[in-house]
Tab-separated table of C-alpha atoms in Angstrom:
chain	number	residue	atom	x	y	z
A	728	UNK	CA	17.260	18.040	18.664
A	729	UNK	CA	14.385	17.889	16.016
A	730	UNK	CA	11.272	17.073	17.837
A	731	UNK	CA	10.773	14.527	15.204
A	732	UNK	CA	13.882	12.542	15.842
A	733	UNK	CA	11.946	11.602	19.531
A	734	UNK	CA	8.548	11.332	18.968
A	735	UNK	CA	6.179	9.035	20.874
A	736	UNK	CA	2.632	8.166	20.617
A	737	UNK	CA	1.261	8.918	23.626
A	738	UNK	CA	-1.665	7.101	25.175
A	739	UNK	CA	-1.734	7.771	28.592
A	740	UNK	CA	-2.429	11.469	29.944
A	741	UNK	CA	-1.575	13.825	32.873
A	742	UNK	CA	-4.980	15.060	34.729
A	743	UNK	CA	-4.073	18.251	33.240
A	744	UNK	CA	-6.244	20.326	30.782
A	745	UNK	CA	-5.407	21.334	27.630
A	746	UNK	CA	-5.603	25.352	27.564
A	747	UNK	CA	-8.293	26.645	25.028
A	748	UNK	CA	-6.050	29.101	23.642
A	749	UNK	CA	-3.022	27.385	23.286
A	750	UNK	CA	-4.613	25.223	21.094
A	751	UNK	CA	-6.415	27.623	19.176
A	752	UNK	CA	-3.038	28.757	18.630
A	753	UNK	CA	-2.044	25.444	17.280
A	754	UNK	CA	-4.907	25.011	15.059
A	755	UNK	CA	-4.285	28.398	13.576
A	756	UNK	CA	-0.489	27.823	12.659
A	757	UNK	CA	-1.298	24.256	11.819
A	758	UNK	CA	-3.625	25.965	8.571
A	759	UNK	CA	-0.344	27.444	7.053
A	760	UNK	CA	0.158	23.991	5.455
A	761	UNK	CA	-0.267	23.057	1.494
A	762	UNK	CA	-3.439	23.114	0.702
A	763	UNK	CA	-5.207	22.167	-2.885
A	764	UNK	CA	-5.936	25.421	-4.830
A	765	UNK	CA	-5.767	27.223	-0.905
A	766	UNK	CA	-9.134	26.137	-0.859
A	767	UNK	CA	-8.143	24.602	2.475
A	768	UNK	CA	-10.308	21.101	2.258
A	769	UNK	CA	-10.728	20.095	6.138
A	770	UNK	CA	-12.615	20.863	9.340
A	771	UNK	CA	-11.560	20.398	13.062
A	772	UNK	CA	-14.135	18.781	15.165
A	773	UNK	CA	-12.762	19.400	18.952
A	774	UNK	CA	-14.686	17.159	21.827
A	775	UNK	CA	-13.868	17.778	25.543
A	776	UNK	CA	-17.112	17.048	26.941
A	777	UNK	CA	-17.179	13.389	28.746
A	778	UNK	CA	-20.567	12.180	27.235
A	779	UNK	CA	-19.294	13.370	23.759
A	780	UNK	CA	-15.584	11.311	23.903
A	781	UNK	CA	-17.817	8.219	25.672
A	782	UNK	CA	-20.257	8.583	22.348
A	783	UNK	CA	-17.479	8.729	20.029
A	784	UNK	CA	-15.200	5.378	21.914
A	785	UNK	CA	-17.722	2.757	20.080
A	786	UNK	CA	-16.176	4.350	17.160
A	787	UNK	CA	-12.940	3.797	17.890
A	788	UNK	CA	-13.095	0.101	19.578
A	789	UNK	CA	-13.556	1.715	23.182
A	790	UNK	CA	-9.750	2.485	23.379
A	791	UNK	CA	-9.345	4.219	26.285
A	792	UNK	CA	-7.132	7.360	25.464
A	793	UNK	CA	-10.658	8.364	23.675
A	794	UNK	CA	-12.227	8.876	27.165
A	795	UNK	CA	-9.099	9.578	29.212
A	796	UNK	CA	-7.517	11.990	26.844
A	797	UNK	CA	-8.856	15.963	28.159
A	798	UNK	CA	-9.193	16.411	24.195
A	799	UNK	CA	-10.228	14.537	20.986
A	800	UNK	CA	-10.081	15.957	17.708
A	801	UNK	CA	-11.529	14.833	14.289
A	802	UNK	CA	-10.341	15.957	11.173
A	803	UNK	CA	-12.091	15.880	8.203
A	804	UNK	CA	-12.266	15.751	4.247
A	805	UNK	CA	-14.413	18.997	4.231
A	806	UNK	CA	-15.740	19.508	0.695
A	807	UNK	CA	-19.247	21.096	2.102
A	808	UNK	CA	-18.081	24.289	2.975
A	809	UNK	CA	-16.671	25.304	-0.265
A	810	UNK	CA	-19.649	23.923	-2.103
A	811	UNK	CA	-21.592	25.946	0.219
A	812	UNK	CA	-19.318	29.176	-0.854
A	813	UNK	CA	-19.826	28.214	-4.599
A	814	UNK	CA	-23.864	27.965	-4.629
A	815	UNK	CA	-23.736	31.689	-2.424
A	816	UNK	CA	-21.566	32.920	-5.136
A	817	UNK	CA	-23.545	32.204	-8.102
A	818	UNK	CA	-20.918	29.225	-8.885
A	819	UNK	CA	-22.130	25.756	-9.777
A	820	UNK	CA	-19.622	23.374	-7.879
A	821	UNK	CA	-19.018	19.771	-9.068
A	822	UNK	CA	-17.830	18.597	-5.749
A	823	UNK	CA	-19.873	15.441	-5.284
A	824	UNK	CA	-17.170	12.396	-6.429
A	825	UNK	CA	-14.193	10.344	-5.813
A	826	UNK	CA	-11.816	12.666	-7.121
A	827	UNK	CA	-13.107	15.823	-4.645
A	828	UNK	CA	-12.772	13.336	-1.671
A	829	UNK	CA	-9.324	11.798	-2.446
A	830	UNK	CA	-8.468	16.009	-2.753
A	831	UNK	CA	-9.778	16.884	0.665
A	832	UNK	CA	-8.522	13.863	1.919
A	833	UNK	CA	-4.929	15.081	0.734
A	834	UNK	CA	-5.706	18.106	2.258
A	835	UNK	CA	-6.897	17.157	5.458
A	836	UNK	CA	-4.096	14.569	6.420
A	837	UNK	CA	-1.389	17.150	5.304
A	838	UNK	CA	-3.273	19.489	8.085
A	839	UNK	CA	-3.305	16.835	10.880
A	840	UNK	CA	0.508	16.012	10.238
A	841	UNK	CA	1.421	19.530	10.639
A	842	UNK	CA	-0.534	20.182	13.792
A	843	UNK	CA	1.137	16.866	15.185
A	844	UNK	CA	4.226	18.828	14.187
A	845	UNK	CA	3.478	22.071	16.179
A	846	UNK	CA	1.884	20.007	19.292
A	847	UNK	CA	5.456	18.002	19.691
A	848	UNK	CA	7.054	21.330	20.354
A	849	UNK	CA	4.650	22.320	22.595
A	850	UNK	CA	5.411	19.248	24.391
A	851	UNK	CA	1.671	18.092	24.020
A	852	UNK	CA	1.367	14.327	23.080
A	853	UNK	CA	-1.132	12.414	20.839
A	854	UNK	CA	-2.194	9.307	19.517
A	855	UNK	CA	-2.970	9.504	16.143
A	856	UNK	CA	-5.946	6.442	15.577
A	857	UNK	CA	-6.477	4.862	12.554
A	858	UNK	CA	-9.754	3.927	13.316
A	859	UNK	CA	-11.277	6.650	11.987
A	860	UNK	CA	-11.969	5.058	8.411
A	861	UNK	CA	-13.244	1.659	10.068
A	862	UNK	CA	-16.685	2.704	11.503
A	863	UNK	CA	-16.968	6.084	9.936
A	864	UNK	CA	-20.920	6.306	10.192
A	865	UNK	CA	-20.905	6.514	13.514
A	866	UNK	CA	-18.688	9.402	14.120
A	867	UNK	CA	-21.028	10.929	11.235
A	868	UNK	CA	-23.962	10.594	13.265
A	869	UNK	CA	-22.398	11.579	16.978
A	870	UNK	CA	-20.772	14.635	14.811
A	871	UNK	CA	-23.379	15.720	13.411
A	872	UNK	CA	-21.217	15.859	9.700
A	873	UNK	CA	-23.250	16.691	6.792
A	874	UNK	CA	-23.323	15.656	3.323
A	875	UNK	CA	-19.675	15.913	1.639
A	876	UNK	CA	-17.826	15.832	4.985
A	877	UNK	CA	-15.687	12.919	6.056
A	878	UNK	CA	-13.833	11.707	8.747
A	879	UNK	CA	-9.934	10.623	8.165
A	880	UNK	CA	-8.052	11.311	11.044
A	881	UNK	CA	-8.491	10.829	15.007
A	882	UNK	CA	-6.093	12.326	17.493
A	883	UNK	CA	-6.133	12.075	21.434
A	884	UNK	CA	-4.875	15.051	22.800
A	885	UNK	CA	-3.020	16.106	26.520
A	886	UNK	CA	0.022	16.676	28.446
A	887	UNK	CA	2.089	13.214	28.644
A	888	UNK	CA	1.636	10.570	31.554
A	889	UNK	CA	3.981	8.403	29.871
A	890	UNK	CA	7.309	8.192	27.901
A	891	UNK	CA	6.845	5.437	25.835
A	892	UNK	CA	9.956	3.977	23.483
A	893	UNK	CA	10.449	4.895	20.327
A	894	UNK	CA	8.605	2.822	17.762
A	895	UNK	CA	11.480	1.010	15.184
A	896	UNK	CA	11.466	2.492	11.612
A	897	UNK	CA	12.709	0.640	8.417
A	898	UNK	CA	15.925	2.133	7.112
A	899	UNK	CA	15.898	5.086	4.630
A	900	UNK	CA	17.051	2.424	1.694
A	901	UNK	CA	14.094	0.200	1.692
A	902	UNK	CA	11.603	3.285	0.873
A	903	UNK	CA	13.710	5.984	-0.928
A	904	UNK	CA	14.007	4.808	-4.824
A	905	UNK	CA	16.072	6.665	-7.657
A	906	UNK	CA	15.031	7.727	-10.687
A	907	UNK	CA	12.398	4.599	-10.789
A	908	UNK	CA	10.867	2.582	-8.466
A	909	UNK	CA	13.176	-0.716	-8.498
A	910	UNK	CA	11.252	-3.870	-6.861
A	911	UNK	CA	12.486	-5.952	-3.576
A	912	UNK	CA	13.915	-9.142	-4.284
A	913	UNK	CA	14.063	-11.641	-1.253
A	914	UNK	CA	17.391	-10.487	-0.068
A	915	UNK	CA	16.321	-6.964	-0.245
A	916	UNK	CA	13.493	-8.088	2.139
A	917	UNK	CA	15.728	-9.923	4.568
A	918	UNK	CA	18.124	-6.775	4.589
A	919	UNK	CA	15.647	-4.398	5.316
A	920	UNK	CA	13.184	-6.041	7.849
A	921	UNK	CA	16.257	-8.301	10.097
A	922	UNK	CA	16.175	-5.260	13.019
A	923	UNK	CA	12.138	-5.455	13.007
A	924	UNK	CA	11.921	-8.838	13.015
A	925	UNK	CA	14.817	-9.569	15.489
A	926	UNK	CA	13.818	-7.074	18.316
A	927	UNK	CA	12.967	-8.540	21.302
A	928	UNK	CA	9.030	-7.308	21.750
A	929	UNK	CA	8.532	-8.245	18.102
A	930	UNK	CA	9.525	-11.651	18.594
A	931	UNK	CA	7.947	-12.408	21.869
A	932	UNK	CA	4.384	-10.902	19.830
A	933	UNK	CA	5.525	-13.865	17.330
A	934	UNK	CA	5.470	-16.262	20.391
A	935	UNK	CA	2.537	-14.769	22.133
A	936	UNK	CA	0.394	-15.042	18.976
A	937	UNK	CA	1.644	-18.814	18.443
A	938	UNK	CA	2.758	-17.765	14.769
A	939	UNK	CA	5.774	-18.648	12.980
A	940	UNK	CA	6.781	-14.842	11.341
A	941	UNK	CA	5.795	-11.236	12.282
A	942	UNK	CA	4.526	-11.165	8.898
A	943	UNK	CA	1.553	-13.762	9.571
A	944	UNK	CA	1.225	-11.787	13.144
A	945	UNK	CA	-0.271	-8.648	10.585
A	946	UNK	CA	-1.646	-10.570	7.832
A	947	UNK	CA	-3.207	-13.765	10.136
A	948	UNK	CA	-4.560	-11.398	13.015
A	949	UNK	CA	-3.951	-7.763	13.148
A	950	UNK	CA	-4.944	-6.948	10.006
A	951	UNK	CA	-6.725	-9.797	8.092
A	952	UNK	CA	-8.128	-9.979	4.432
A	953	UNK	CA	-11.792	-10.582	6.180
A	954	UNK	CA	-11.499	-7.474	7.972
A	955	UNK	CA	-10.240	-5.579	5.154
A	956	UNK	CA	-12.708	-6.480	3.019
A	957	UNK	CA	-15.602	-5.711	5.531
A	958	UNK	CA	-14.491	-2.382	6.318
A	959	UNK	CA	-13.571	-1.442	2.304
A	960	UNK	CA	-17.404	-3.017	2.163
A	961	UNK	CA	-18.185	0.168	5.493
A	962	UNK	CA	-15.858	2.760	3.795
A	963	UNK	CA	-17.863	2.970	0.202
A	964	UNK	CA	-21.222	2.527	1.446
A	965	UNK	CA	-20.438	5.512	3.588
A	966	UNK	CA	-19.113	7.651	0.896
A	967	UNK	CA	-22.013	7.111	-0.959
A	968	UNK	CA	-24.089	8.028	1.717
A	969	UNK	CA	-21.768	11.167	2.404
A	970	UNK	CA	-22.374	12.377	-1.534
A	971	UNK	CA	-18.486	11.845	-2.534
A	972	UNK	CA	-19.638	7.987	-4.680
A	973	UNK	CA	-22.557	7.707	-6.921
């Protein structure tokens, strides 16, 4: 069966160590992925050491699977090390704006989705945490990342303690447009979110969060216009600070 058809996020991890050279293998195969101009616009940051993942959980809103997981990798928007390669080749790169971070960016997430791809037939599982963008600084400063090097992607990394359901999806229909990209009227919306909103943890997270819709559970709590707007606020500041915004 294709390994995507079952996969799980995985929080919770056997007390089992991750073998150095199977995942050297894994980060090897995973750089055979489409990459902008094969310039190949990312770096692997790869933390085992306790004191290192207990640095990093601030970061990351002390989930656990940062400290409990035997590995934690950060990718990055890497845009240093070809600059670097320009300058030592008598080339003058213009690498320094939006445009070169939304590229390594591209690059970078493209190289995390395909090692996720390679670890589920290993039988390894992840977590992949989007909280990577929300206190980026941080991670900057535990990492050690220099100018034109960001960090876009978090994954937790071991042998699986758990087997967790599989999360719902929406149905091909609501995402897939032809020829143009035709709009959602109400019924649309009704068609394509009834199994999400009618399954049964869904709609005891509507009762537990005393709200009326699973809609007002994401835009009311989970993820609110205040926090949004903060962490946009976090996000430019640091790419600024990073050399990618003037």
């Amino acid at each position: 069966m294709n390994s995507l058809l079952t996969r799980r996020t995985v929080r919770k991890y056997a007390d089992r160590d991750v073998d150095d050279k199977l995942l050297g293998r894994l980060l090897t195969e995973a750089a055979r992925t489409q990459t902008m101009g094969n310039l190949q616009l990312y770096s692997v940051v790869v933390t085992r050491a306790d004191d290192m993942k207990q640095r990093l959980a601030p970061a990351h809103f002390h989930q656990p699977m940062i400290t409990e997981a035997p590995v934690v990798l950060t990718v990055c928007a890497d845009f240093n090390r070809t600059t670097q390669w320009a300058r030592c080749r008598k080339a003058e790169p213009g690498y320094d704006n939006f445009l070169s971070f939304i590229n390594a960016s591209i690059d970078a997430l493209l190289y995390t989705q395909t090692l996720c791809n390679l670890m589920d037939e290993e039988g390894l599982g992840y977590c992949y945490l989007g909280t990577t963008v929300y206190m980026p600084q941080l991670i900057i400063d535990v990492l050690r990342l220099p100018r034109l090097v960001m960090p876009v992607a978090t994954l937790t990394v071991g042998w699986p303690a758990e087997e967790p359901p599989l999360s719902d999806r929406l149905p091909t229909e609501s995402f897939v447009h032809q020829e143009t990209y035709h709009d959602y009227t109400p019924a649309d919306i009704d068609t394509y979110y009834k199994y999400k909103e009618q399954l049964e943890e869904n709609r005891h997270f509507v009762t537990l969060n005393q709200k009326e819709t699973l809609a007002q559970v994401f835009t009311d709590i989970r993820y609110t216009r205040k926090d949004n707007e903060a962490m946009s606020a976090t996000l430019l500041d640091t790419l600024r600070r990073q050399g990618f915004l003037d």
